[in-house]
Tab-separated table of C-alpha atoms in Angstrom:
chain	number	residue	atom	x	y	z
N	1	GLY	CA	0.000	0.000	0.000
N	2	ALA	CA	0.978	3.640	-0.202
N	3	GLY	CA	3.352	5.014	2.375
N	4	VAL	CA	3.510	8.442	3.955
N	5	SER	CA	3.793	11.163	1.346
N	6	GLN	CA	4.920	14.747	1.757
N	7	SER	CA	4.800	17.745	-0.525
N	8	PRO	CA	6.611	19.630	-1.762
N	9	SER	CA	9.824	17.638	-1.701
N	10	ASN	CA	11.828	20.855	-1.871
N	11	LYS	CA	10.854	24.395	-1.032
N	12	VAL	CA	13.006	27.483	-1.441
N	13	THR	CA	11.575	30.666	-0.004
N	14	GLU	CA	12.655	34.134	0.941
N	15	LYS	CA	13.026	35.275	4.500
N	16	GLY	CA	9.768	36.649	5.825
N	17	LYS	CA	7.493	34.589	3.577
N	18	ASP	CA	4.993	32.016	4.866
N	19	VAL	CA	5.229	28.363	3.826
N	20	GLU	CA	2.896	25.395	4.053
N	21	LEU	CA	4.133	21.825	4.148
N	22	ARG	CA	1.756	18.939	3.579
N	23	CYS	CA	1.718	15.386	4.899
N	24	ASP	CA	-0.524	12.514	3.777
N	25	PRO	CA	-0.264	9.710	6.343
N	26	ILE	CA	-0.863	6.046	5.708
N	27	SER	CA	-4.598	5.440	5.462
N	28	GLY	CA	-6.087	4.375	8.787
N	29	HIS	CA	-3.183	5.565	10.906
N	30	THR	CA	-4.503	7.409	13.929
N	31	ALA	CA	-1.299	9.157	14.962
N	32	LEU	CA	0.693	11.738	13.000
N	33	TYR	CA	3.984	13.379	13.951
N	34	TRP	CA	6.070	16.235	12.625
N	35	TYR	CA	9.831	16.415	13.157
N	36	ARG	CA	12.559	18.770	12.022
N	37	GLN	CA	16.049	17.620	11.113
N	38	SER	CA	18.917	20.004	10.490
N	39	LEU	CA	21.916	18.804	8.499
N	40	GLY	CA	23.744	16.052	10.361
N	41	GLN	CA	21.532	16.411	13.407
N	42	GLY	CA	18.898	14.350	15.171
N	43	LEU	CA	15.151	14.520	14.782
N	44	GLU	CA	13.599	17.380	16.716
N	45	PHE	CA	10.015	16.666	17.790
N	46	LEU	CA	7.574	19.397	16.746
N	47	ILE	CA	3.974	18.221	17.165
N	48	TYR	CA	1.952	15.030	17.630
N	49	PHE	CA	-1.680	14.360	16.680
N	50	GLN	CA	-3.496	11.327	18.086
N	51	GLY	CA	-7.054	10.641	17.015
N	52	ASN	CA	-9.453	13.299	18.218
N	53	SER	CA	-7.298	14.318	21.194
N	54	ALA	CA	-5.817	17.785	21.489
N	55	PRO	CA	-2.424	17.779	19.744
N	56	ASP	CA	0.813	17.808	21.722
N	57	LYS	CA	2.390	21.051	20.529
N	58	SER	CA	5.174	21.065	23.076
N	59	GLY	CA	7.932	20.894	20.449
N	60	LEU	CA	6.918	23.856	18.293
N	61	PRO	CA	9.877	26.275	18.526
N	62	SER	CA	7.886	29.506	18.310
N	63	ASP	CA	4.432	30.890	17.629
N	64	ARG	CA	5.399	31.236	13.970
N	65	PHE	CA	4.887	27.485	13.706
N	66	SER	CA	1.451	25.893	13.612
N	67	ALA	CA	-0.056	22.670	12.349
N	68	GLU	CA	-3.455	21.232	11.780
N	69	ARG	CA	-4.820	17.856	10.874
N	70	THR	CA	-8.083	17.860	8.989
N	71	GLY	CA	-10.524	14.963	9.174
N	72	GLY	CA	-8.023	12.851	11.042
N	73	SER	CA	-5.951	12.442	7.904
N	74	VAL	CA	-3.949	15.065	6.007
N	75	SER	CA	-1.825	17.479	8.025
N	76	THR	CA	-0.378	20.864	7.150
N	77	LEU	CA	2.562	22.463	8.938
N	78	THR	CA	2.644	26.234	8.481
N	79	ILE	CA	5.644	28.423	9.170
N	80	GLN	CA	4.944	32.142	9.145
N	81	ARG	CA	7.528	34.856	8.514
N	82	THR	CA	10.224	32.295	7.792
N	83	GLN	CA	13.757	32.889	9.027
N	84	GLN	CA	17.043	31.409	7.870
N	85	GLU	CA	17.283	29.197	10.964
N	86	ASP	CA	14.074	27.463	9.823
N	87	SER	CA	16.043	25.847	6.989
N	88	ALA	CA	15.942	22.094	7.571
N	89	VAL	CA	14.270	18.883	6.444
N	90	TYR	CA	10.764	18.571	7.844
N	91	LEU	CA	9.735	14.966	8.328
N	92	CYS	CA	6.266	13.605	8.875
N	93	ALA	CA	5.503	10.171	10.314
N	94	SER	CA	2.379	8.199	11.098
N	95	SER	CA	1.604	5.172	13.207
N	96	LEU	CA	-1.438	2.936	13.360
N	97	ALA	CA	-2.189	3.063	17.076
N	98	PRO	CA	0.443	4.159	19.603
N	99	LEU	CA	0.763	2.379	22.944
N	100	VAL	CA	-1.174	-0.697	21.790
N	101	ALA	CA	1.493	-3.022	20.425
N	102	VAL	CA	4.898	-2.846	18.809
N	103	SER	CA	3.401	-3.455	15.391
N	104	THR	CA	0.957	-0.576	15.765
N	105	ASP	CA	3.397	1.732	17.523
N	106	THR	CA	5.984	1.751	14.728
N	107	GLN	CA	6.346	5.104	13.027
N	108	TYR	CA	6.517	5.217	9.251
N	109	PHE	CA	8.261	8.250	7.860
N	110	GLY	CA	7.662	10.212	4.709
N	111	PRO	CA	10.541	11.350	2.480
N	112	GLY	CA	10.560	14.820	4.007
N	113	THR	CA	10.390	18.366	2.704
N	114	ARG	CA	13.698	20.179	2.411
N	115	LEU	CA	13.076	23.827	3.266
N	116	THR	CA	15.631	26.459	2.348
N	117	VAL	CA	15.099	30.014	3.519
N	118	LEU	CA	17.239	32.555	1.669
U	1	GLY	CA	11.800	16.626	30.351
U	2	GLN	CA	13.300	13.933	28.190
U	3	SER	CA	16.880	13.495	27.042
U	4	LEU	CA	18.893	10.782	25.355
U	5	GLU	CA	22.625	10.273	24.943
U	6	GLN	CA	24.333	8.157	22.329
U	7	PRO	CA	27.813	8.296	20.783
U	8	SER	CA	28.096	10.593	17.789
U	9	GLU	CA	30.256	8.285	15.674
U	10	VAL	CA	31.305	4.642	15.545
U	11	THR	CA	33.631	2.964	13.040
U	12	ALA	CA	33.935	-0.773	12.451
U	13	VAL	CA	35.072	-3.182	9.749
U	14	GLU	CA	32.993	-5.507	7.622
U	15	GLY	CA	32.067	-8.714	9.399
U	16	ALA	CA	32.615	-7.250	12.840
U	17	ILE	CA	30.139	-6.684	15.680
U	18	VAL	CA	29.331	-3.188	16.915
U	19	GLN	CA	27.297	-1.995	19.886
U	20	ILE	CA	25.658	1.435	20.021
U	21	ASN	CA	24.685	2.513	23.523
U	22	CYS	CA	21.856	4.805	24.541
U	23	THR	CA	21.101	6.255	27.940
U	24	TYR	CA	17.954	8.194	28.596
U	25	GLN	CA	16.120	10.327	31.109
U	26	THR	CA	12.371	10.584	30.827
U	27	SER	CA	9.127	10.605	32.723
U	28	GLY	CA	6.355	8.202	31.790
U	29	PHE	CA	8.710	5.818	29.997
U	30	TYR	CA	6.942	3.366	27.727
U	31	GLY	CA	9.571	1.912	25.405
U	32	LEU	CA	12.873	2.346	23.576
U	33	SER	CA	13.043	2.167	19.788
U	34	TRP	CA	15.841	2.148	17.260
U	35	TYR	CA	15.646	3.677	13.791
U	36	GLN	CA	18.101	3.599	10.892
U	37	GLN	CA	18.602	6.458	8.470
U	38	HIS	CA	20.757	6.340	5.360
U	39	ASP	CA	22.103	9.579	3.918
U	40	GLY	CA	19.305	11.477	2.219
U	41	GLY	CA	16.715	8.915	3.268
U	42	ALA	CA	13.894	8.727	5.771
U	43	PRO	CA	14.297	6.958	9.113
U	44	THR	CA	13.110	3.347	9.148
U	45	PHE	CA	12.166	1.265	12.160
U	46	LEU	CA	14.612	-1.390	13.364
U	47	SER	CA	13.677	-2.595	16.817
U	48	TYR	CA	11.657	-1.882	19.952
U	49	ASN	CA	11.973	-2.820	23.631
U	50	ALA	CA	9.274	-2.228	26.210
U	51	LEU	CA	10.534	-4.810	28.702
U	52	ASP	CA	13.986	-5.611	30.038
U	53	GLY	CA	16.021	-7.993	27.957
U	54	LEU	CA	17.203	-8.702	24.475
U	55	GLU	CA	15.127	-8.581	21.284
U	56	GLU	CA	16.676	-10.211	18.228
U	57	THR	CA	15.787	-9.476	14.623
U	58	GLY	CA	18.177	-11.130	12.229
U	59	ARG	CA	21.612	-9.530	12.437
U	60	PHE	CA	20.288	-6.770	14.713
U	61	SER	CA	19.515	-7.090	18.409
U	62	SER	CA	18.379	-4.512	20.914
U	63	PHE	CA	18.659	-4.565	24.690
U	64	LEU	CA	16.896	-2.624	27.415
U	65	SER	CA	17.468	-2.211	31.140
U	66	ARG	CA	14.694	-0.055	32.561
U	67	SER	CA	16.295	0.117	36.002
U	68	ASP	CA	19.491	1.549	34.460
U	69	SER	CA	17.674	3.721	31.878
U	70	TYR	CA	19.982	2.163	29.334
U	71	GLY	CA	19.734	0.296	26.092
U	72	TYR	CA	21.885	-0.709	23.172
U	73	LEU	CA	21.666	-1.785	19.573
U	74	LEU	CA	23.919	-4.652	18.532
U	75	LEU	CA	24.756	-5.126	14.885
U	76	GLN	CA	26.439	-8.393	13.896
U	77	GLU	CA	28.193	-9.484	10.712
U	78	LEU	CA	28.488	-5.888	9.614
U	79	GLN	CA	27.996	-5.144	5.941
U	80	MET	CA	28.912	-2.031	3.986
U	81	LYS	CA	25.213	-1.255	3.571
U	82	ASP	CA	24.925	-0.901	7.362
U	83	SER	CA	26.763	2.432	7.102
U	84	ALA	CA	24.071	4.845	8.240
U	85	SER	CA	22.896	6.875	11.215
U	86	TYR	CA	21.210	5.035	14.051
U	87	PHE	CA	18.808	6.778	16.402
U	88	CYS	CA	17.485	5.614	19.717
U	89	ALA	CA	14.091	7.028	20.634
U	90	VAL	CA	12.095	7.032	23.827
U	91	SER	CA	8.330	6.761	23.750
U	92	SER	CA	6.311	8.124	26.611
U	93	ASN	CA	2.967	6.944	27.915
U	94	THR	CA	1.301	9.591	25.747
U	95	GLY	CA	2.630	8.046	22.555
U	96	LYS	CA	5.085	10.872	21.903
U	97	LEU	CA	8.527	9.798	20.585
U	98	ILE	CA	11.700	11.714	21.382
U	99	PHE	CA	14.813	10.916	19.355
U	100	GLY	CA	18.470	11.040	20.312
U	101	GLN	CA	21.026	12.930	18.226
U	102	GLY	CA	21.989	9.793	16.330
U	103	THR	CA	25.138	7.716	15.926
U	104	THR	CA	26.862	7.687	12.559
U	105	LEU	CA	28.185	4.207	11.827
U	106	GLN	CA	30.896	3.880	9.223
U	107	VAL	CA	31.662	0.361	8.064
U	108	LYS	CA	35.053	-0.058	6.410
U	109	PRO	CA	36.185	-2.883	4.130
């Protein structure tokens, strides 16, 4: 079946512009995660959606970052007034049902969106 | 808060065995996972431990000691294709996953 997809794969923008990054999770997966990865670095947790629960936004670095998940499926990460330090790869992942079993807890990652802010 | 520590780099030769350690501090610990990421690729799941002990999956094994807040990934019969970054990740009882900074493994001929 189809995996996690993200669009665009690459985005170059000018400082101060807003950008929207999209994630299509695996169908039926209840949990969706956004991470940020700078070159040669680890994965920085941004936000976590689980079913109809309020999202865990504890990783969003500033109020310029926001995300929504519509209809329990597609998610959009929006960065307003982009800055050069926002340049990174933004990764989305989904899992079937966290905290139930290993097989349902596994996160499946999309290919990422490489954001470059000039 | 949550934090994880793992070595930044490890080098080994083909056919050898390598162990990548991970220590963590977290509240509401649920499990420890390992993910592999090749250059330019997306992370892929390798192994998961919720209970103490060793989990074996082919050439890869993962170990967890909850009392020591410690785990490791063991890679046997190293192959060139195992050159990648390896991340340990702690899941909390809310389902959130926090990743370490990753260990870059270089396998030499």
